[in-house]
Coordinates of C-alpha atoms in Angstrom, one line a residue:
Chain A
M192 CA -36.2 10.2 -24.2
L193 CA -36.2 10.8 -20.4
A194 CA -39.6 9.6 -20.5
R195 CA -38.8 5.9 -22.3
F196 CA -35.8 6.4 -20.3
R197 CA -37.5 6.5 -16.8
D198 CA -40.5 4.0 -18.0
E199 CA -38.8 1.6 -20.3
I200 CA -39.5 -2.6 -19.4
A201 CA -37.9 -5.2 -20.9
D202 CA -37.2 -9.2 -20.1
G203 CA -34.4 -9.6 -17.6
H204 CA -33.4 -12.6 -18.1
V205 CA -30.6 -11.9 -19.7
L206 CA -29.0 -9.6 -16.2
G207 CA -28.7 -13.1 -15.0
P208 CA -25.6 -14.2 -16.0
V209 CA -24.4 -10.6 -15.0
R210 CA -26.1 -10.7 -11.6
A211 CA -24.3 -14.7 -11.1
A212 CA -20.9 -12.8 -12.1
I213 CA -20.9 -9.9 -10.4
G214 CA -22.0 -12.1 -7.1
A215 CA -18.4 -14.3 -8.0
L216 CA -16.7 -11.3 -8.1
L217 CA -18.0 -10.0 -4.5
G218 CA -17.4 -13.3 -3.1
W219 CA -14.0 -13.3 -4.3
H220 CA -13.1 -10.2 -3.0
A221 CA -14.6 -10.5 0.3
L222 CA -12.8 -14.2 1.0
S223 CA -9.6 -12.1 -0.7
A224 CA -10.0 -9.7 2.7
A225 CA -10.9 -12.5 5.1
E226 CA -7.6 -14.5 4.1
E227 CA -5.7 -11.0 4.5
L228 CA -7.3 -10.3 7.9
A229 CA -6.2 -13.9 8.8
K230 CA -2.7 -13.4 7.6
I231 CA -1.6 -10.1 8.5
G232 CA -4.4 -9.0 10.7
Y233 CA -6.4 -6.0 11.5
F234 CA -5.5 -3.1 8.7
G235 CA -6.9 -0.7 11.3
D236 CA -4.2 -1.9 13.9
T237 CA -1.4 -0.9 11.5
F238 CA -0.6 2.1 9.0
H239 CA -3.9 3.0 6.8
V240 CA -5.3 6.1 4.9
P241 CA -8.8 6.7 6.4
M242 CA -10.8 9.4 4.0
I243 CA -13.4 9.5 6.4
P244 CA -13.4 10.0 10.0
E245 CA -11.7 7.6 12.0
G246 CA -14.1 7.1 14.3
L247 CA -16.2 5.3 11.1
V248 CA -13.5 2.6 10.9
P249 CA -15.0 -0.2 11.8
S250 CA -13.2 -2.2 15.4
P251 CA -11.7 -5.3 13.7
R252 CA -14.4 -6.9 15.4
V253 CA -17.4 -5.3 13.4
Y254 CA -14.8 -5.8 10.3
A255 CA -14.2 -9.6 11.3
V256 CA -18.2 -9.3 11.0
V257 CA -18.5 -7.3 7.8
L258 CA -16.3 -9.6 6.2
A259 CA -18.4 -12.5 7.4
A260 CA -21.7 -10.7 6.1
R261 CA -20.2 -9.7 2.7
V262 CA -19.6 -13.5 1.9
C263 CA -23.0 -14.5 2.9
L264 CA -24.0 -11.7 0.7
A265 CA -22.1 -12.2 -2.2
V266 CA -23.4 -15.7 -2.2
M267 CA -27.0 -14.5 -1.9
V268 CA -26.2 -12.6 -5.1
A269 CA -24.6 -15.4 -7.0
I270 CA -27.7 -17.9 -6.3
G271 CA -30.0 -15.6 -6.7
V272 CA -31.4 -15.6 -3.2
W273 CA -32.9 -11.7 -2.4
A274 CA -30.0 -10.7 -4.8
R275 CA -31.4 -7.1 -5.1
P276 CA -31.3 -6.8 -1.5
A277 CA -27.5 -8.5 -1.3
L278 CA -26.2 -6.3 -3.8
A279 CA -27.2 -3.0 -3.1
A280 CA -26.0 -3.9 0.8
S281 CA -22.7 -5.3 -0.7
A282 CA -21.9 -2.2 -2.4
G283 CA -22.5 -0.3 0.8
L284 CA -20.1 -2.3 2.7
G285 CA -17.5 -2.2 0.2
L286 CA -17.6 1.0 -0.4
W287 CA -17.7 2.0 3.3
L288 CA -14.4 -0.7 3.4
L289 CA -13.1 0.7 0.6
L290 CA -13.1 4.9 1.9
C291 CA -11.7 3.3 5.4
D292 CA -8.2 2.9 3.8
R293 CA -6.8 5.0 0.7
N294 CA -4.5 1.9 0.5
Q295 CA -6.6 -0.4 0.1
F296 CA -8.5 1.8 -3.1
H297 CA -8.7 0.5 -6.9
H298 CA -10.2 1.6 -9.3
N299 CA -11.9 -2.0 -10.2
R300 CA -12.8 -2.3 -6.8
Y301 CA -14.5 0.8 -7.1
S302 CA -16.1 0.1 -10.0
L303 CA -17.6 -3.5 -9.3
Y304 CA -19.3 -1.4 -6.0
C305 CA -21.0 0.9 -8.5
Y306 CA -21.8 -2.0 -10.9
A307 CA -23.3 -3.9 -7.7
L308 CA -25.3 -0.6 -6.3
L309 CA -26.7 0.0 -10.2
L310 CA -27.4 -3.8 -10.9
S311 CA -29.5 -3.8 -7.5
L312 CA -32.1 -1.3 -9.5
T313 CA -32.8 -4.1 -12.4
P314 CA -34.8 -7.0 -12.5
C315 CA -31.6 -8.8 -12.4
D316 CA -33.0 -11.8 -9.9
R317 CA -35.8 -12.9 -12.7
S318 CA -33.2 -15.9 -13.9
W319 CA -30.3 -17.5 -12.9
R320 CA -31.6 -18.3 -9.2
A321 CA -31.5 -21.4 -7.3
S322 CA -35.0 -21.5 -6.5
E323 CA -38.0 -20.5 -8.1
P324 CA -40.5 -18.5 -6.6
S325 CA -44.0 -20.1 -5.5
V326 CA -45.7 -17.5 -7.7
P327 CA -44.4 -17.1 -10.5
E328 CA -43.2 -13.3 -11.4
P329 CA -42.8 -12.2 -14.5
R330 CA -39.8 -11.8 -16.1
R331 CA -39.6 -8.3 -17.0
G332 CA -39.0 -5.4 -15.3
A333 CA -38.4 -1.8 -14.9
W334 CA -34.7 -1.0 -17.5
W335 CA -33.8 2.3 -16.4
G336 CA -31.2 0.7 -14.0
V337 CA -29.8 -1.2 -17.1
R338 CA -29.5 2.0 -19.2
L339 CA -27.5 3.8 -16.0
A340 CA -25.5 1.2 -15.6
Q341 CA -24.8 1.4 -20.0
L342 CA -23.7 4.3 -19.3
Q343 CA -20.9 3.4 -16.5
V344 CA -20.2 1.3 -18.7
S345 CA -19.1 4.2 -20.9
L346 CA -18.3 6.4 -17.8
V347 CA -15.4 4.5 -17.3
Y348 CA -14.3 3.8 -20.8
L349 CA -14.3 7.6 -21.6
A350 CA -12.3 8.5 -18.3
S351 CA -9.6 5.9 -18.6
G352 CA -9.2 6.7 -22.5
G353 CA -9.2 10.2 -22.0
S354 CA -7.2 10.6 -19.2
K355 CA -5.0 8.9 -21.3
L356 CA -5.0 10.9 -24.1
L357 CA -4.2 13.4 -22.5
D358 CA -1.4 12.6 -21.3
P359 CA 1.8 12.9 -23.5
D360 CA 3.7 10.1 -22.4
W361 CA 0.6 7.7 -23.3
R362 CA 0.2 9.7 -26.2
N363 CA 3.6 8.8 -27.1
G364 CA 3.9 5.6 -26.3
L365 CA 6.5 6.0 -23.3
V366 CA 4.1 4.3 -20.9
L367 CA 3.8 1.2 -22.8
A368 CA 7.4 1.0 -24.3
D369 CA 8.6 1.1 -20.6
R370 CA 5.9 -1.1 -19.6
I371 CA 6.6 -3.6 -22.3
A372 CA 10.7 -3.1 -21.8
R373 CA 10.7 -3.9 -17.7
H374 CA 8.6 -7.1 -18.6
A375 CA 10.1 -8.1 -21.2
H376 CA 11.5 -11.4 -19.1
V377 CA 8.6 -12.2 -17.9
A378 CA 7.0 -12.3 -21.5
I379 CA 9.8 -14.5 -22.7
A380 CA 9.8 -16.9 -20.4
K381 CA 5.9 -17.7 -20.8
G382 CA 7.5 -18.4 -24.1
V383 CA 6.5 -14.8 -26.5
P384 CA 9.0 -15.0 -29.7
H385 CA 12.0 -12.5 -28.4
G386 CA 12.0 -10.7 -31.8
V387 CA 7.9 -10.0 -30.8
V388 CA 9.0 -8.8 -27.6
E389 CA 11.5 -6.4 -29.2
L390 CA 9.4 -5.3 -31.7
L391 CA 6.5 -4.6 -29.4
A392 CA 9.2 -2.3 -27.2
R393 CA 10.2 -0.1 -30.1
P394 CA 9.4 3.4 -30.0
D395 CA 7.6 3.9 -32.6
I396 CA 5.6 0.4 -32.9
A397 CA 5.1 1.4 -29.1
S398 CA 3.6 4.5 -30.2
A399 CA 1.1 3.2 -32.4
T400 CA -0.1 0.6 -30.0
A401 CA -0.4 3.3 -27.5
K402 CA -2.7 5.5 -29.9
L403 CA -4.9 2.2 -30.6
A404 CA -5.5 1.4 -27.0
I405 CA -6.7 4.5 -26.5
M406 CA -8.9 4.8 -29.8
T407 CA -10.2 1.5 -28.2
E408 CA -11.6 2.8 -25.2
L409 CA -13.0 6.4 -26.7
V410 CA -14.9 4.1 -29.5
L411 CA -15.9 1.8 -27.3
C412 CA -17.8 3.9 -24.7
A413 CA -19.7 5.2 -27.7
A414 CA -20.0 1.8 -30.0
L415 CA -21.3 -0.2 -27.7
W416 CA -25.0 2.0 -28.0
L417 CA -25.1 1.7 -31.6
R418 CA -26.9 -1.8 -33.0
P419 CA -24.8 -2.0 -35.6
T420 CA -21.5 -1.1 -34.1
R421 CA -22.0 -3.2 -31.2
V422 CA -21.8 -6.6 -31.4
V423 CA -18.1 -5.7 -33.2
A424 CA -17.5 -3.9 -30.1
L425 CA -18.3 -6.0 -27.5
W426 CA -16.2 -8.9 -30.0
W427 CA -13.2 -6.1 -30.0
G428 CA -13.5 -5.1 -26.1
L429 CA -13.5 -8.8 -25.3
W430 CA -9.9 -9.2 -26.7
F431 CA -8.8 -5.9 -26.0
H432 CA -9.5 -6.8 -21.9
V433 CA -8.4 -10.6 -22.2
L434 CA -5.2 -8.7 -23.9
V435 CA -5.0 -6.8 -20.7
Q436 CA -5.5 -9.2 -18.0
A437 CA -3.0 -11.1 -19.6
T438 CA 0.1 -8.8 -19.7
S439 CA -1.0 -7.0 -16.8
K440 CA -2.3 -7.6 -13.1
V441 CA -5.5 -6.0 -13.0
E442 CA -7.0 -8.2 -10.1
T443 CA -10.4 -8.9 -11.7
F444 CA -10.9 -5.9 -14.0
S445 CA -10.9 -7.6 -17.2
V446 CA -13.3 -9.8 -15.8
L447 CA -15.6 -7.3 -14.2
A448 CA -15.8 -5.4 -17.5
L449 CA -16.4 -8.3 -19.5
S450 CA -19.5 -9.4 -17.3
L451 CA -20.9 -6.3 -17.3
Y452 CA -21.0 -6.5 -21.3
G453 CA -23.9 -8.3 -20.3
V454 CA -25.7 -5.4 -19.6
F455 CA -25.3 -4.6 -23.8
V456 CA -27.3 -7.8 -24.7
T457 CA -30.4 -7.2 -26.5
P458 CA -32.9 -8.3 -24.1
D459 CA -35.3 -10.6 -26.6
Y460 CA -35.6 -13.9 -24.9
R461 CA -35.8 -16.5 -27.0
A462 CA -35.6 -14.9 -30.0
R463 CA -34.1 -17.1 -32.6
K464 CA -34.8 -20.3 -33.4
L465 CA -32.7 -23.0 -33.5
R466 CA -33.6 -26.4 -35.3
F467 CA -31.6 -29.2 -35.3
D468 CA -31.3 -33.3 -36.9
P469 CA -31.2 -35.2 -33.8
S470 CA -30.2 -38.2 -36.4
R471 CA -27.0 -36.4 -37.5
F472 CA -24.1 -35.5 -35.1
W473 CA -23.5 -32.4 -35.4
G474 CA -27.2 -31.8 -35.3
K475 CA -27.0 -34.0 -32.5
L476 CA -24.2 -31.8 -30.6
A477 CA -25.9 -28.5 -31.0
G478 CA -28.6 -29.7 -29.8
A479 CA -26.7 -30.6 -26.8
V480 CA -24.6 -28.0 -26.2
V481 CA -26.2 -25.0 -27.3
P482 CA -29.0 -25.3 -25.0
A483 CA -26.5 -25.7 -22.0
L484 CA -24.4 -22.5 -23.5
D485 CA -27.1 -20.4 -24.4
W486 CA -26.4 -18.5 -20.7
F487 CA -28.6 -15.8 -22.3
A488 CA -31.3 -17.6 -23.9
R489 CA -30.9 -16.5 -27.0
F490 CA -32.3 -19.9 -28.9
Q491 CA -35.1 -21.2 -29.0
V492 CA -34.0 -24.8 -29.6
E493 CA -36.2 -27.9 -30.8
P494 CA -36.0 -31.0 -32.9
W495 CA -37.4 -31.7 -36.3
E496 CA -38.3 -34.7 -37.5
P497 CA -35.9 -36.7 -39.5
D498 CA -37.1 -37.5 -43.0
D499 CA -34.9 -39.2 -45.7
Q500 CA -34.8 -36.0 -47.6
R501 CA -30.9 -34.4 -47.8
G502 CA -31.0 -31.7 -45.7
H503 CA -29.0 -29.9 -42.9
S504 CA -28.0 -30.5 -39.3
I505 CA -28.7 -27.4 -38.0
V506 CA -30.7 -24.7 -39.2
V507 CA -30.9 -21.0 -37.1
I508 CA -34.0 -18.5 -38.1
R509 CA -33.0 -15.3 -37.6
R510 CA -35.3 -12.8 -35.6
D511 CA -35.7 -11.1 -39.2
G512 CA -36.7 -14.3 -39.9
A513 CA -34.0 -15.3 -42.7
R514 CA -32.7 -18.5 -42.4
A515 CA -28.9 -19.7 -41.8
T516 CA -27.3 -23.2 -42.5
G517 CA -23.9 -24.5 -42.2
I518 CA -20.9 -22.0 -41.7
R519 CA -23.6 -18.9 -41.2
A520 CA -25.3 -21.1 -38.9
F521 CA -22.3 -21.5 -37.2
A522 CA -21.6 -18.0 -36.7
M523 CA -25.0 -17.0 -35.6
I524 CA -24.3 -19.5 -32.9
A525 CA -21.2 -18.0 -31.9
R526 CA -22.2 -14.6 -32.2
C527 CA -24.7 -15.2 -29.0
V528 CA -23.3 -18.4 -26.8
P529 CA -20.9 -16.2 -24.5
L530 CA -18.1 -19.1 -24.7
L531 CA -18.1 -19.0 -28.5
F532 CA -18.1 -15.2 -29.2
P533 CA -14.6 -15.0 -29.3
L534 CA -14.8 -16.7 -32.3
W535 CA -17.2 -14.4 -33.6
A536 CA -15.9 -12.9 -36.0
P537 CA -13.4 -14.5 -37.8
I538 CA -16.6 -17.3 -37.9
A539 CA -18.5 -14.3 -39.2
L540 CA -15.7 -13.3 -42.2
F541 CA -15.4 -16.3 -43.2
A542 CA -19.4 -16.9 -43.5
S543 CA -19.5 -13.7 -45.6
F544 CA -17.8 -15.7 -48.4
T545 CA -20.5 -18.2 -49.0
R546 CA -23.1 -17.8 -51.6
R547 CA -25.5 -16.0 -49.1
G548 CA -23.5 -15.1 -46.7
D549 CA -23.6 -11.5 -45.9
L550 CA -21.2 -8.8 -43.4
T551 CA -23.5 -7.2 -41.9
T552 CA -24.3 -7.2 -38.1
R553 CA -27.8 -8.8 -38.7
G554 CA -28.8 -10.5 -35.7
Chain B
M7 CA -39.1 -5.8 -30.3
A8 CA -36.5 -6.0 -28.0
S9 CA -38.0 -3.5 -25.0
L10 CA -41.5 -2.2 -24.3
P11 CA -43.4 0.8 -24.7
P12 CA -43.8 2.8 -21.3
S13 CA -45.7 0.5 -18.9
P14 CA -49.5 2.0 -17.2
G15 CA -49.2 4.0 -14.1
P16 CA -48.1 6.4 -12.3
P17 CA -45.0 8.4 -13.9
A18 CA -41.6 7.1 -12.0
N19 CA -39.7 10.7 -11.7
Y20 CA -37.7 10.0 -9.0
R21 CA -35.8 7.2 -11.6
I22 CA -34.9 10.7 -13.4
L23 CA -33.7 11.9 -10.3
I24 CA -31.7 9.2 -9.0
A25 CA -30.2 8.9 -12.4
L26 CA -29.0 12.7 -12.7
V27 CA -28.0 12.6 -9.3
W28 CA -25.5 9.7 -9.9
L29 CA -24.2 10.9 -13.0
V30 CA -23.6 14.5 -12.0
V31 CA -21.5 12.6 -8.6
Q32 CA -19.8 10.1 -10.7
A33 CA -18.7 13.1 -13.8
T34 CA -17.8 15.2 -10.9
L35 CA -15.4 12.3 -9.2
V36 CA -13.8 11.7 -12.7
I37 CA -13.4 15.3 -13.8
T38 CA -11.0 16.5 -10.4
A39 CA -10.0 13.6 -9.9
N40 CA -6.2 15.5 -11.1
R41 CA -7.1 17.0 -7.7
R42 CA -6.6 13.9 -5.9
T43 CA -2.7 12.3 -5.4
D44 CA -4.1 8.7 -6.3
G45 CA -6.7 10.2 -8.6
A46 CA -9.4 7.7 -7.1
F47 CA -12.9 7.4 -7.9
G48 CA -11.5 8.8 -11.7
F49 CA -10.9 5.4 -13.5
R50 CA -7.3 6.0 -14.3
M51 CA -6.1 2.9 -15.0
F52 CA -2.3 1.9 -16.0
N53 CA -1.9 5.7 -16.0
E54 CA 1.8 5.3 -15.8
S55 CA 4.7 2.6 -15.2
S56 CA 7.3 4.5 -13.5
T57 CA 8.8 2.5 -11.0
V58 CA 9.9 3.6 -7.1
E59 CA 13.1 2.0 -4.9
L60 CA 13.2 2.7 -1.5
S61 CA 16.1 2.9 1.1
L62 CA 15.3 3.8 4.4
H63 CA 17.6 5.4 7.3
R64 CA 17.2 6.6 11.1
E65 CA 19.1 9.8 11.4
L66 CA 20.6 9.6 15.3
E67 CA 22.1 12.0 17.5
T68 CA 25.8 11.7 18.3
E69 CA 27.0 13.2 22.2
D70 CA 28.6 16.3 20.5
G71 CA 24.9 16.6 18.8
R72 CA 25.8 16.1 15.5
R73 CA 23.0 14.3 13.7
L74 CA 24.2 10.5 11.8
R75 CA 21.8 8.9 9.1
V76 CA 22.2 4.8 9.3
R77 CA 21.0 3.0 6.8
V78 CA 18.0 0.4 7.5
D79 CA 18.6 -2.7 5.6
D80 CA 15.5 -4.8 4.6
G81 CA 13.2 -2.5 6.8
V82 CA 15.0 -3.9 10.2
W83 CA 17.2 -2.3 12.5
S84 CA 17.8 -2.6 15.9
A85 CA 17.8 0.1 19.0
R86 CA 18.4 0.9 22.8
A87 CA 15.4 0.3 24.7
S88 CA 14.5 2.0 27.8
D89 CA 15.1 -1.1 29.9
G90 CA 18.6 -0.9 29.0
T91 CA 18.7 -3.8 26.6
H92 CA 18.3 -3.5 22.9
H93 CA 14.9 -4.2 21.0
R94 CA 14.6 -5.6 17.0
L95 CA 12.0 -3.2 15.1
T96 CA 10.6 -3.4 11.8
W97 CA 9.1 -1.2 9.4
Y98 CA 6.6 -3.6 8.7
D99 CA 5.1 -4.1 12.5
R100 CA 3.8 -0.6 11.3
V101 CA 3.7 -1.0 7.2
P102 CA 2.0 -4.6 6.4
M103 CA 4.4 -6.5 3.8
P104 CA 1.8 -6.1 0.9
Y105 CA 2.6 -2.5 0.3
W106 CA 6.9 -1.8 0.1
V107 CA 10.0 -3.9 -0.2
F108 CA 13.5 -1.6 0.2
D109 CA 16.5 -1.9 -2.4
R110 CA 14.1 -3.5 -5.2
E111 CA 12.6 -1.5 -8.2
M112 CA 9.2 -1.8 -8.0
H113 CA 5.9 -1.2 -10.2
A114 CA 4.7 2.8 -8.6
S115 CA 1.4 1.4 -7.9
Y116 CA -1.0 4.4 -9.5
G117 CA 2.0 6.4 -10.5
A118 CA 4.7 8.6 -8.6
A119 CA 3.3 10.7 -7.0
T120 CA 0.2 8.6 -5.3
Q121 CA 3.8 6.4 -3.9
L122 CA 5.2 9.2 -2.6
A123 CA 2.6 10.8 -1.1
R124 CA 1.5 7.2 0.5
L125 CA 5.0 7.1 1.5
Q126 CA 5.5 10.4 3.0
A127 CA 2.6 9.1 4.7
A128 CA 3.6 6.0 5.8
L129 CA 6.8 7.1 7.2
D130 CA 4.9 9.5 9.5
D131 CA 3.0 6.8 11.3
L132 CA 6.0 4.9 11.5
A133 CA 7.4 7.8 13.8
A134 CA 4.8 8.4 15.5
H135 CA 4.3 4.8 16.6
V136 CA 7.5 4.0 17.3
S137 CA 7.3 4.0 20.9
P138 CA 10.3 6.0 23.1
S139 CA 10.3 2.8 25.2
D140 CA 11.6 0.2 22.2
D141 CA 14.0 2.8 20.2
L142 CA 15.2 5.5 22.5
E143 CA 18.1 6.9 19.6
T144 CA 16.0 7.0 16.4
R145 CA 15.8 10.9 15.9
R146 CA 13.3 10.7 12.8
F147 CA 13.6 8.5 9.9
V148 CA 14.6 9.4 5.9
L149 CA 13.4 7.5 2.9
D150 CA 15.2 8.2 -0.2
V151 CA 13.0 7.2 -2.9
T152 CA 14.4 6.7 -6.4
V153 CA 11.9 7.4 -8.7
R154 CA 11.8 6.6 -12.5
R155 CA 9.5 7.7 -14.4
N156 CA 7.9 6.2 -17.2
G157 CA 11.5 5.1 -18.0
R158 CA 13.3 8.6 -17.5
E159 CA 16.7 9.2 -16.2
P160 CA 16.3 8.0 -11.6
V161 CA 15.2 11.1 -9.5
V162 CA 15.6 10.4 -5.8
H163 CA 13.5 12.2 -3.7
H164 CA 14.1 12.4 0.3
L165 CA 11.1 11.9 2.5
V166 CA 11.8 12.8 5.6
S167 CA 9.5 12.2 9.4
P168 CA 8.6 14.8 11.8
E169 CA 11.2 14.9 14.7
R170 CA 9.9 11.9 17.5
T171 CA 9.0 13.2 20.7
G172 CA 9.7 11.7 23.9
L173 CA 13.5 11.1 23.7
P174 CA 15.7 12.1 26.2
A175 CA 18.0 14.6 25.4
P176 CA 20.8 14.0 23.2
A177 CA 23.7 15.6 25.3
H178 CA 22.9 12.9 27.7
A179 CA 22.9 10.0 25.6
P180 CA 25.3 7.8 25.5
A181 CA 27.1 6.3 21.8
P182 CA 23.8 5.4 19.1
H183 CA 23.9 1.6 18.4
A184 CA 23.6 1.1 15.3
P185 CA 24.1 -3.2 14.5
Q186 CA 22.1 -3.3 11.6
G187 CA 23.9 -0.7 8.9
R188 CA 26.4 1.3 7.5
G189 CA 26.6 4.3 9.0
V190 CA 26.7 7.2 6.9
P191 CA 28.1 11.1 7.9

């Protein structure tokens, strides 16, 4: 197993969108820090709690230069120019500044720099880049950094879920019930029915919700690794993070977690085929939309010659060679296209009731 | 096939070493997060739903040596300075705005214990940085922190800064000036 971890090689195309998202998040944090510098001033001139010796805290001028460098590095990461060194440098500078002031420490920022560092060890620079190199390079690369990033995702879920499990206030729903009660007016103002808010704040419901949240985090940490459960775990985790983002102030935590789900995408470049009939509306639509939204390059999309025989607008040929049409083909597209993925489970469930439908997670 | 079997070439054992070091460091940080008041590097998201409410006071000394607590509204006070005039001072000169506001219930980010530790540090920092040339009156700062932990009954914690140094002896000082707040004996 260690030898496989050490020597595994895989197609790096799926890491391009992950890298671009991490670049955007790095840029967002760097620009936020720059905005604070402009509005509030240099943090070192006021109350701050360094975790490193005060002598290692940058001067105002150096801090400004570091922020400018972080913005530039984030752009390089996002557009794929010297992306891997830029990721490592961004992570180093970000971690350094986190250590300079405990007040500015947030788990999502620390996680971001950890992931940036780990991503710099992967072949994440082989796709989604602004310029192609003059000499084509192989898309494949060493996969051990990706495995390490996957382990880090699981570790974060385990630490978060485990600490909640060990805390009686969390386990019994006290934390959630109080949180819901205190934010009830905000939820009602946003249009959530009064009855729903009251129901969620009930001790028994809050306790059940807390246990569900803990279980979600602990199950995700393992289910993301197993092929039969991975797609379901990704879908469940996606909605879990959407809910967290909608109900809490978590900076970019949920966006970061969802971006890192990309490292669990199987690295099989265009292993599925999508054939569409360009003479039909749905076929034409799929032929235009799927290539544009297929960020992980799951499909080889090609039209077929229209004929006068009655047929289908689209046919998806899965990795195992099985063909899917109609709602089953749409379920396959939803499974593979990130923007449609939130809809995957209900569509797949609906498709399972068709004559040739199944509820397995075969892709 | 999703990934390929081992590639030819010398084995890159450094990868295993780096991975082991990374995992050991991360696991150690997670396991020891309890030892840090803010649980830093422990990935303990949404650990509490506690709130804090802050009330700042200045402790002054009268001519007869009694201590007098004066409430500081909104973190702003006025004090007699060394040049004989009165200077307007504010908590926010040292502790920037995003962190805390006064007399309003706030979410205790990263938990009540974290907030108490950070507030004590902020109070100490304030006492150390308010210059005697700007404030000859305040002997020390007191912060009453009302903590409501996960919806429980409120508990008030009294945080006290160290005595300020470089101030004149109180016996020779004139009556303290406290136009911004209400005196509490």
